[in-house]
PDB file of C-alpha atoms in Angstrom:
ATOM      1  CA  MET A   1       0.000   0.000   0.000  1.00  0.00           C
ATOM      2  CA  PHE A   2       1.027   3.579  -0.648  1.00  0.00           C
ATOM      3  CA  ARG A   3       0.224   7.027   0.657  1.00  0.00           C
ATOM      4  CA  VAL A   4       0.762  10.526  -0.712  1.00  0.00           C
ATOM      5  CA  LYS A   5       3.853  12.387   0.485  1.00  0.00           C
ATOM      6  CA  LYS A   6       2.372  15.880   0.276  1.00  0.00           C
ATOM      7  CA  ASN A   7      -0.742  17.731  -0.810  1.00  0.00           C
ATOM      8  CA  LEU A   8      -0.416  18.962  -4.382  1.00  0.00           C
ATOM      9  CA  LYS A   9      -2.424  20.781  -7.059  1.00  0.00           C
ATOM     10  CA  SER A  10      -2.508  20.340 -10.842  1.00  0.00           C
ATOM     11  CA  GLN A  11      -4.367  21.946 -13.723  1.00  0.00           C
ATOM     12  CA  ILE A  12      -5.257  21.059 -17.299  1.00  0.00           C
ATOM     13  CA  LYS A  13      -7.387  22.737 -19.958  1.00  0.00           C
ATOM     14  CA  LEU A  14      -9.315  20.701 -22.484  1.00  0.00           C
ATOM     15  CA  LYS A  15     -11.686  22.143 -25.082  1.00  0.00           C
ATOM     16  CA  LYS A  16     -12.193  25.324 -23.046  1.00  0.00           C
ATOM     17  CA  SER A  17     -12.938  23.426 -19.808  1.00  0.00           C
ATOM     18  CA  LYS A  18     -10.527  23.917 -16.924  1.00  0.00           C
ATOM     19  CA  PHE A  19      -9.812  21.042 -14.529  1.00  0.00           C
ATOM     20  CA  LEU A  20      -8.066  21.651 -11.191  1.00  0.00           C
ATOM     21  CA  GLY A  21      -6.822  18.559  -9.363  1.00  0.00           C
ATOM     22  CA  PHE A  22      -5.999  18.284  -5.667  1.00  0.00           C
ATOM     23  CA  ASN A  23      -4.851  15.484  -3.399  1.00  0.00           C
ATOM     24  CA  PHE A  24      -4.924  15.437   0.382  1.00  0.00           C
ATOM     25  CA  TYR A  25      -3.524  13.060   2.959  1.00  0.00           C
ATOM     26  CA  ILE A  26      -6.415  12.186   5.283  1.00  0.00           C
ATOM     27  CA  GLU A  27      -6.724  10.295   8.558  1.00  0.00           C
ATOM     28  CA  SER A  28     -10.457  10.619   9.296  1.00  0.00           C
ATOM     29  CA  LYS A  29     -13.865  11.414   7.827  1.00  0.00           C
ATOM     30  CA  GLU A  30     -13.544  14.788   9.556  1.00  0.00           C
ATOM     31  CA  ASP A  31     -10.398  15.515   7.492  1.00  0.00           C
ATOM     32  CA  ILE A  32     -12.376  14.757   4.331  1.00  0.00           C
ATOM     33  CA  ASP A  33     -15.302  16.968   5.320  1.00  0.00           C
ATOM     34  CA  LYS A  34     -12.963  19.821   6.257  1.00  0.00           C
ATOM     35  CA  GLN A  35     -11.089  19.757   2.936  1.00  0.00           C
ATOM     36  CA  LEU A  36     -14.311  19.503   0.925  1.00  0.00           C
ATOM     37  CA  ASP A  37     -15.852  22.436   2.820  1.00  0.00           C
ATOM     38  CA  ILE A  38     -12.765  24.566   2.131  1.00  0.00           C
ATOM     39  CA  LEU A  39     -12.769  23.720  -1.582  1.00  0.00           C
ATOM     40  CA  LYS A  40     -16.531  24.208  -1.957  1.00  0.00           C
ATOM     41  CA  ALA A  41     -16.196  27.692  -0.459  1.00  0.00           C
ATOM     42  CA  GLU A  42     -13.153  28.579  -2.555  1.00  0.00           C
ATOM     43  CA  PHE A  43     -14.582  27.277  -5.837  1.00  0.00           C
ATOM     44  CA  LYS A  44     -18.277  27.996  -5.314  1.00  0.00           C
ATOM     45  CA  ASP A  45     -18.571  29.199  -8.918  1.00  0.00           C
ATOM     46  CA  ALA A  46     -17.241  25.915 -10.373  1.00  0.00           C
ATOM     47  CA  SER A  47     -19.477  23.751 -12.539  1.00  0.00           C
ATOM     48  CA  HIS A  48     -18.521  20.514 -10.761  1.00  0.00           C
ATOM     49  CA  LEU A  49     -16.575  19.453  -7.668  1.00  0.00           C
ATOM     50  CA  VAL A  50     -15.878  15.734  -8.033  1.00  0.00           C
ATOM     51  CA  TYR A  51     -14.061  13.582  -5.495  1.00  0.00           C
ATOM     52  CA  ALA A  52     -13.060  10.110  -4.400  1.00  0.00           C
ATOM     53  CA  TYR A  53     -11.300   8.784  -1.349  1.00  0.00           C
ATOM     54  CA  ARG A  54      -9.899   5.658   0.255  1.00  0.00           C
ATOM     55  CA  LEU A  55      -9.628   5.864   4.025  1.00  0.00           C
ATOM     56  CA  LYS A  56      -8.412   3.134   6.349  1.00  0.00           C
ATOM     57  CA  GLU A  57      -9.690   4.078   9.783  1.00  0.00           C
ATOM     58  CA  GLN A  58      -9.563   1.751  12.800  1.00  0.00           C
ATOM     59  CA  GLY A  59      -8.783  -1.180  10.502  1.00  0.00           C
ATOM     60  CA  VAL A  60     -11.808  -0.582   8.261  1.00  0.00           C
ATOM     61  CA  LEU A  61     -11.406   0.484   4.624  1.00  0.00           C
ATOM     62  CA  LYS A  62     -13.904   3.121   3.486  1.00  0.00           C
ATOM     63  CA  GLU A  63     -14.176   4.095  -0.169  1.00  0.00           C
ATOM     64  CA  LYS A  64     -16.457   6.636  -1.795  1.00  0.00           C
ATOM     65  CA  PHE A  65     -16.791   8.712  -4.934  1.00  0.00           C
ATOM     66  CA  PHE A  66     -19.050  11.609  -5.926  1.00  0.00           C
ATOM     67  CA  ASN A  67     -19.809  12.683  -9.528  1.00  0.00           C
ATOM     68  CA  ASP A  68     -21.453  16.068  -8.807  1.00  0.00           C
ATOM     69  CA  LYS A  69     -23.929  15.782 -11.702  1.00  0.00           C
ATOM     70  CA  GLU A  70     -21.383  14.590 -14.270  1.00  0.00           C
ATOM     71  CA  PRO A  71     -22.599  11.574 -16.310  1.00  0.00           C
ATOM     72  CA  ALA A  72     -22.499   8.197 -14.540  1.00  0.00           C
ATOM     73  CA  ASN A  73     -19.063   6.552 -14.416  1.00  0.00           C
ATOM     74  CA  SER A  74     -17.335   9.587 -15.957  1.00  0.00           C
ATOM     75  CA  ALA A  75     -15.791  11.479 -13.046  1.00  0.00           C
ATOM     76  CA  GLY A  76     -15.706  10.216  -9.458  1.00  0.00           C
ATOM     77  CA  GLN A  77     -15.516   6.537 -10.316  1.00  0.00           C
ATOM     78  CA  PRO A  78     -12.334   6.918 -12.431  1.00  0.00           C
ATOM     79  CA  LEU A  79     -10.741   8.795  -9.502  1.00  0.00           C
ATOM     80  CA  LEU A  80     -11.591   5.952  -7.116  1.00  0.00           C
ATOM     81  CA  TYR A  81     -10.329   3.391  -9.625  1.00  0.00           C
ATOM     82  CA  LEU A  82      -7.018   5.270  -9.824  1.00  0.00           C
ATOM     83  CA  LEU A  83      -6.644   5.125  -6.020  1.00  0.00           C
ATOM     84  CA  GLN A  84      -7.486   1.409  -6.023  1.00  0.00           C
ATOM     85  CA  LYS A  85      -5.194   0.546  -8.937  1.00  0.00           C
ATOM     86  CA  LYS A  86      -2.242   2.344  -7.356  1.00  0.00           C
ATOM     87  CA  GLU A  87      -3.086   0.878  -3.917  1.00  0.00           C
ATOM     88  CA  ILE A  88      -3.251   4.321  -2.284  1.00  0.00           C
ATOM     89  CA  LEU A  89      -4.788   4.651   1.164  1.00  0.00           C
ATOM     90  CA  ASN A  90      -5.762   7.682   3.248  1.00  0.00           C
ATOM     91  CA  CYS A  91      -6.046   9.922   0.225  1.00  0.00           C
ATOM     92  CA  LEU A  92      -8.740  12.310  -0.954  1.00  0.00           C
ATOM     93  CA  LEU A  93      -8.656  13.211  -4.660  1.00  0.00           C
ATOM     94  CA  VAL A  94     -10.704  16.229  -5.726  1.00  0.00           C
ATOM     95  CA  VAL A  95     -11.171  17.668  -9.204  1.00  0.00           C
ATOM     96  CA  VAL A  96     -12.854  21.017  -9.746  1.00  0.00           C
ATOM     97  CA  ARG A  97     -14.208  21.621 -13.249  1.00  0.00           C
ATOM     98  CA  TYR A  98     -15.104  24.875 -14.917  1.00  0.00           C
ATOM     99  CA  PHE A  99     -17.226  23.982 -17.963  1.00  0.00           C
ATOM    100  CA  GLY A 100     -16.000  25.729 -21.082  1.00  0.00           C
ATOM    101  CA  GLY A 101     -19.086  25.298 -23.249  1.00  0.00           C
ATOM    102  CA  VAL A 102     -17.925  22.252 -25.233  1.00  0.00           C
ATOM    103  CA  LYS A 103     -19.244  18.828 -24.208  1.00  0.00           C
ATOM    104  CA  LEU A 104     -16.433  16.282 -23.890  1.00  0.00           C
ATOM    105  CA  GLY A 105     -18.466  13.072 -23.888  1.00  0.00           C
ATOM    106  CA  VAL A 106     -18.059  10.331 -21.315  1.00  0.00           C
ATOM    107  CA  GLY A 107     -14.729   9.148 -22.762  1.00  0.00           C
ATOM    108  CA  GLY A 108     -13.329  12.675 -22.799  1.00  0.00           C
ATOM    109  CA  LEU A 109     -14.457  13.274 -19.225  1.00  0.00           C
ATOM    110  CA  ILE A 110     -12.867  10.028 -18.023  1.00  0.00           C
ATOM    111  CA  ARG A 111      -9.565  10.945 -19.691  1.00  0.00           C
ATOM    112  CA  ALA A 112      -9.593  14.519 -18.346  1.00  0.00           C
ATOM    113  CA  TYR A 113     -10.490  13.616 -14.757  1.00  0.00           C
ATOM    114  CA  THR A 114      -7.964  10.765 -14.740  1.00  0.00           C
ATOM    115  CA  GLN A 115      -5.175  12.891 -16.232  1.00  0.00           C
ATOM    116  CA  VAL A 116      -5.502  15.777 -13.784  1.00  0.00           C
ATOM    117  CA  ALA A 117      -5.660  13.340 -10.845  1.00  0.00           C
ATOM    118  CA  GLN A 118      -2.618  11.400 -12.053  1.00  0.00           C
ATOM    119  CA  GLU A 119      -0.612  14.611 -12.204  1.00  0.00           C
ATOM    120  CA  VAL A 120      -0.942  15.207  -8.445  1.00  0.00           C
ATOM    121  CA  LEU A 121       0.075  11.620  -7.737  1.00  0.00           C
ATOM    122  CA  VAL A 122       3.083  11.224 -10.027  1.00  0.00           C
ATOM    123  CA  ASN A 123       6.304  11.099  -7.999  1.00  0.00           C
ATOM    124  CA  ASN A 124       4.222  11.812  -4.891  1.00  0.00           C
ATOM    125  CA  LEU A 125       3.756   8.338  -3.407  1.00  0.00           C
ATOM    126  CA  GLU A 126       5.629   6.523  -0.685  1.00  0.00           C
ATOM    127  CA  LYS A 127       5.316   3.014   0.677  1.00  0.00           C
ATOM    128  CA  ASP A 128       3.101   2.966   3.748  1.00  0.00           C
TER     129      ASP A 128
END
């Protein structure tokens, strides 16, 4: 299993949409709620605030994703899959999207959300 070394931010633009990626080391559901509240306040004008997390707390693994009105399986689920595939625990991935007026389709959304999330994780993992 792996964990993130530090909290990072990334950004990509695709067909006029802007995607901001964030990762956070978390130890509790309260940590998750706190980070989400901060981001929701900071980016209240964003079109979507998508997230996924894997949290091992008191020996129990908790996983969750949220699509924030993006099409099914196009946003939060790819973030969770990335955490699972890379065996990352105690991490919250968040992607904020500003819609640029051009629809990307489900495939385009999956690629964009995955890419911006991967950028905050590259060279940022350590063995737990």
